[in-house]
């Protein structure tokens, strides 16, 4: 919300003066949406879900191209300069966490699943899951 694009730079410095960008690019990384998904699932605080939606809308509005999404070279400049590059984690993780944060269902009970580095749910020790439980939102 602090940039004109609504997108955050990939690397920021936190110090006694506050936050300042170190690298102003945005490479469609999933970590913020992943954190917001987990915070929402743990606390059920709608603020985290709202923030996730705001980020998704900024990504859609600012990085969508004819063939997918594009990284941005500097989130602070308008119009945005798209780099014509999309990392594989955009589809594998970024969009998945954006979806999971918005899904209106008891999807992915965090007491029963953990997520690997590609955001795939895996049952925890002693838990069993079948496809119907994983896709609980469909019906």
mmCIF file of C-alpha atoms in Angstrom:
data_model
loop_
_atom_site.group_PDB
_atom_site.id
_atom_site.type_symbol
_atom_site.label_atom_id
_atom_site.label_comp_id
_atom_site.label_asym_id
_atom_site.label_seq_id
_atom_site.Cartn_x
_atom_site.Cartn_y
_atom_site.Cartn_z
ATOM 1 C CA UNK A 1 0.000 0.000 0.000
ATOM 2 C CA UNK A 2 3.014 2.248 0.249
ATOM 3 C CA UNK A 3 3.852 2.071 -3.457
ATOM 4 C CA UNK A 4 1.801 3.434 -6.323
ATOM 5 C CA UNK A 5 1.482 -0.068 -7.747
ATOM 6 C CA UNK A 6 0.408 -1.704 -4.489
ATOM 7 C CA UNK A 7 3.278 -4.171 -4.953
ATOM 8 C CA UNK A 8 6.100 -4.502 -2.461
ATOM 9 C CA UNK A 9 9.784 -4.622 -3.364
ATOM 10 C CA UNK A 10 11.425 -8.031 -3.069
ATOM 11 C CA UNK A 11 13.932 -6.913 -0.438
ATOM 12 C CA UNK A 12 13.405 -4.271 2.224
ATOM 13 C CA UNK A 13 15.555 -3.132 5.127
ATOM 14 C CA UNK A 14 13.994 -2.856 8.580
ATOM 15 C CA UNK A 15 15.893 -0.613 10.968
ATOM 16 C CA UNK A 16 15.271 2.075 13.597
ATOM 17 C CA UNK A 17 14.078 4.489 10.886
ATOM 18 C CA UNK A 18 11.477 2.079 9.552
ATOM 19 C CA UNK A 19 11.371 0.242 6.227
ATOM 20 C CA UNK A 20 13.255 1.129 3.079
ATOM 21 C CA UNK A 21 13.607 -0.791 -0.192
ATOM 22 C CA UNK A 22 16.929 -2.500 -0.911
ATOM 23 C CA UNK A 23 15.864 -4.029 -4.249
ATOM 24 C CA UNK A 24 12.808 -2.466 -5.859
ATOM 25 C CA UNK A 25 11.967 -5.330 -8.199
ATOM 26 C CA UNK A 26 8.987 -7.638 -7.708
ATOM 27 C CA UNK A 27 9.512 -11.184 -8.999
ATOM 28 C CA UNK A 28 6.049 -12.549 -8.111
ATOM 29 C CA UNK A 29 7.346 -14.242 -4.967
ATOM 30 C CA UNK A 30 4.908 -16.237 -2.786
ATOM 31 C CA UNK A 31 6.301 -15.667 0.719
ATOM 32 C CA UNK A 32 4.007 -12.817 1.779
ATOM 33 C CA UNK A 33 0.877 -14.571 0.517
ATOM 34 C CA UNK A 34 2.042 -17.779 2.192
ATOM 35 C CA UNK A 35 2.494 -15.961 5.504
ATOM 36 C CA UNK A 36 -0.904 -14.289 5.220
ATOM 37 C CA UNK A 37 -2.573 -17.628 4.438
ATOM 38 C CA UNK A 38 -0.997 -19.234 7.495
ATOM 39 C CA UNK A 39 -1.807 -16.269 9.736
ATOM 40 C CA UNK A 40 -5.412 -16.327 8.551
ATOM 41 C CA UNK A 41 -5.778 -20.097 9.075
ATOM 42 C CA UNK A 42 -4.246 -19.922 12.556
ATOM 43 C CA UNK A 43 -6.082 -16.825 13.828
ATOM 44 C CA UNK A 44 -9.146 -16.657 11.518
ATOM 45 C CA UNK A 45 -8.571 -12.888 11.575
ATOM 46 C CA UNK A 46 -10.140 -11.527 8.372
ATOM 47 C CA UNK A 47 -7.505 -8.765 8.172
ATOM 48 C CA UNK A 48 -4.969 -11.285 6.845
ATOM 49 C CA UNK A 49 -7.437 -12.509 4.251
ATOM 50 C CA UNK A 50 -8.173 -8.923 3.194
ATOM 51 C CA UNK A 51 -4.461 -8.149 2.847
ATOM 52 C CA UNK A 52 -4.010 -11.290 0.752
ATOM 53 C CA UNK A 53 -6.836 -10.197 -1.551
ATOM 54 C CA UNK A 54 -5.348 -6.696 -1.874
ATOM 55 C CA UNK A 55 -1.983 -8.181 -2.861
ATOM 56 C CA UNK A 56 -3.579 -10.544 -5.364
ATOM 57 C CA UNK A 57 -5.533 -7.683 -6.965
ATOM 58 C CA UNK A 58 -2.336 -5.593 -7.204
ATOM 59 C CA UNK A 59 -0.535 -8.520 -8.840
ATOM 60 C CA UNK A 60 -3.400 -9.048 -11.274
ATOM 61 C CA UNK A 61 -3.740 -5.340 -12.076
ATOM 62 C CA UNK A 62 -0.021 -4.618 -12.417
ATOM 63 C CA UNK A 63 1.618 -7.752 -13.798
ATOM 64 C CA UNK A 64 -0.941 -9.548 -15.979
ATOM 65 C CA UNK A 65 0.077 -9.923 -19.619
ATOM 66 C CA UNK A 66 -1.413 -11.647 -22.638
ATOM 67 C CA UNK A 67 0.381 -14.907 -21.783
ATOM 68 C CA UNK A 68 0.617 -14.862 -17.979
ATOM 69 C CA UNK A 69 2.251 -12.622 -15.407
ATOM 70 C CA UNK A 70 5.483 -10.650 -15.495
ATOM 71 C CA UNK A 71 8.028 -9.598 -12.915
ATOM 72 C CA UNK A 72 8.394 -5.842 -12.379
ATOM 73 C CA UNK A 73 11.741 -4.023 -12.407
ATOM 74 C CA UNK A 74 10.732 -1.222 -9.989
ATOM 75 C CA UNK A 75 7.507 -1.203 -7.961
ATOM 76 C CA UNK A 76 7.860 2.501 -7.187
ATOM 77 C CA UNK A 77 7.670 3.789 -10.766
ATOM 78 C CA UNK A 78 4.507 4.258 -12.800
ATOM 79 C CA UNK A 79 3.857 3.015 -15.341
ATOM 80 C CA UNK A 80 5.322 -0.301 -14.246
ATOM 81 C CA UNK A 81 8.097 -1.719 -16.394
ATOM 82 C CA UNK A 82 7.372 -5.411 -16.928
ATOM 83 C CA UNK A 83 10.439 -7.594 -17.444
ATOM 84 C CA UNK A 84 8.720 -10.266 -19.564
ATOM 85 C CA UNK A 85 9.758 -12.936 -17.073
ATOM 86 C CA UNK A 86 7.622 -15.235 -14.929
ATOM 87 C CA UNK A 87 9.188 -17.607 -12.422
ATOM 88 C CA UNK A 88 7.670 -21.083 -12.077
ATOM 89 C CA UNK A 89 6.748 -20.405 -8.442
ATOM 90 C CA UNK A 90 4.107 -17.921 -9.615
ATOM 91 C CA UNK A 91 1.771 -20.752 -10.587
ATOM 92 C CA UNK A 92 3.104 -23.354 -8.172
ATOM 93 C CA UNK A 93 2.958 -21.206 -5.031
ATOM 94 C CA UNK A 94 1.961 -17.537 -5.374
ATOM 95 C CA UNK A 95 -1.431 -18.142 -6.984
ATOM 96 C CA UNK A 96 -2.034 -21.221 -4.825
ATOM 97 C CA UNK A 97 -1.557 -19.305 -1.562
ATOM 98 C CA UNK A 98 -3.670 -16.419 -2.884
ATOM 99 C CA UNK A 99 -6.449 -18.938 -3.579
ATOM 100 C CA UNK A 100 -6.112 -20.826 -0.299
ATOM 101 C CA UNK A 101 -6.386 -17.615 1.722
ATOM 102 C CA UNK A 102 -9.697 -16.823 0.005
ATOM 103 C CA UNK A 103 -11.223 -20.328 -0.060
ATOM 104 C CA UNK A 104 -14.455 -20.393 1.986
ATOM 105 C CA UNK A 105 -14.159 -23.903 3.346
ATOM 106 C CA UNK A 106 -12.376 -25.935 6.005
ATOM 107 C CA UNK A 107 -9.629 -26.632 3.486
ATOM 108 C CA UNK A 108 -6.255 -27.706 4.756
ATOM 109 C CA UNK A 109 -6.559 -28.173 8.500
ATOM 110 C CA UNK A 110 -3.086 -27.105 9.635
ATOM 111 C CA UNK A 111 -3.176 -29.697 12.414
ATOM 112 C CA UNK A 112 -3.339 -32.404 9.746
ATOM 113 C CA UNK A 113 -1.191 -31.076 6.892
ATOM 114 C CA UNK A 114 2.100 -29.314 6.287
ATOM 115 C CA UNK A 115 3.136 -27.667 3.041
ATOM 116 C CA UNK A 116 6.336 -28.510 1.195
ATOM 117 C CA UNK A 117 8.406 -25.875 -0.594
ATOM 118 C CA UNK A 118 6.074 -25.985 -3.607
ATOM 119 C CA UNK A 119 2.941 -25.481 -1.472
ATOM 120 C CA UNK A 120 1.764 -29.073 -1.821
ATOM 121 C CA UNK A 121 -0.119 -30.330 1.264
ATOM 122 C CA UNK A 122 1.309 -33.404 2.958
ATOM 123 C CA UNK A 123 -0.356 -35.240 5.845
ATOM 124 C CA UNK A 124 1.288 -34.872 9.230
ATOM 125 C CA UNK A 125 2.451 -37.919 11.156
ATOM 126 C CA UNK A 126 -0.536 -40.116 11.949
ATOM 127 C CA UNK A 127 -2.971 -38.118 9.787
ATOM 128 C CA UNK A 128 -4.632 -39.607 6.738
ATOM 129 C CA UNK A 129 -6.135 -37.680 3.880
ATOM 130 C CA UNK A 130 -7.958 -38.671 0.762
ATOM 131 C CA UNK A 131 -8.564 -36.552 -2.316
ATOM 132 C CA UNK A 132 -12.120 -35.744 -1.248
ATOM 133 C CA UNK A 133 -10.900 -34.150 1.990
ATOM 134 C CA UNK A 134 -8.217 -32.132 0.206
ATOM 135 C CA UNK A 135 -10.736 -30.797 -2.338
ATOM 136 C CA UNK A 136 -13.415 -30.024 0.247
ATOM 137 C CA UNK A 137 -14.332 -26.704 -1.393
ATOM 138 C CA UNK A 138 -15.822 -28.243 -4.509
ATOM 139 C CA UNK A 139 -19.117 -29.250 -3.121
#
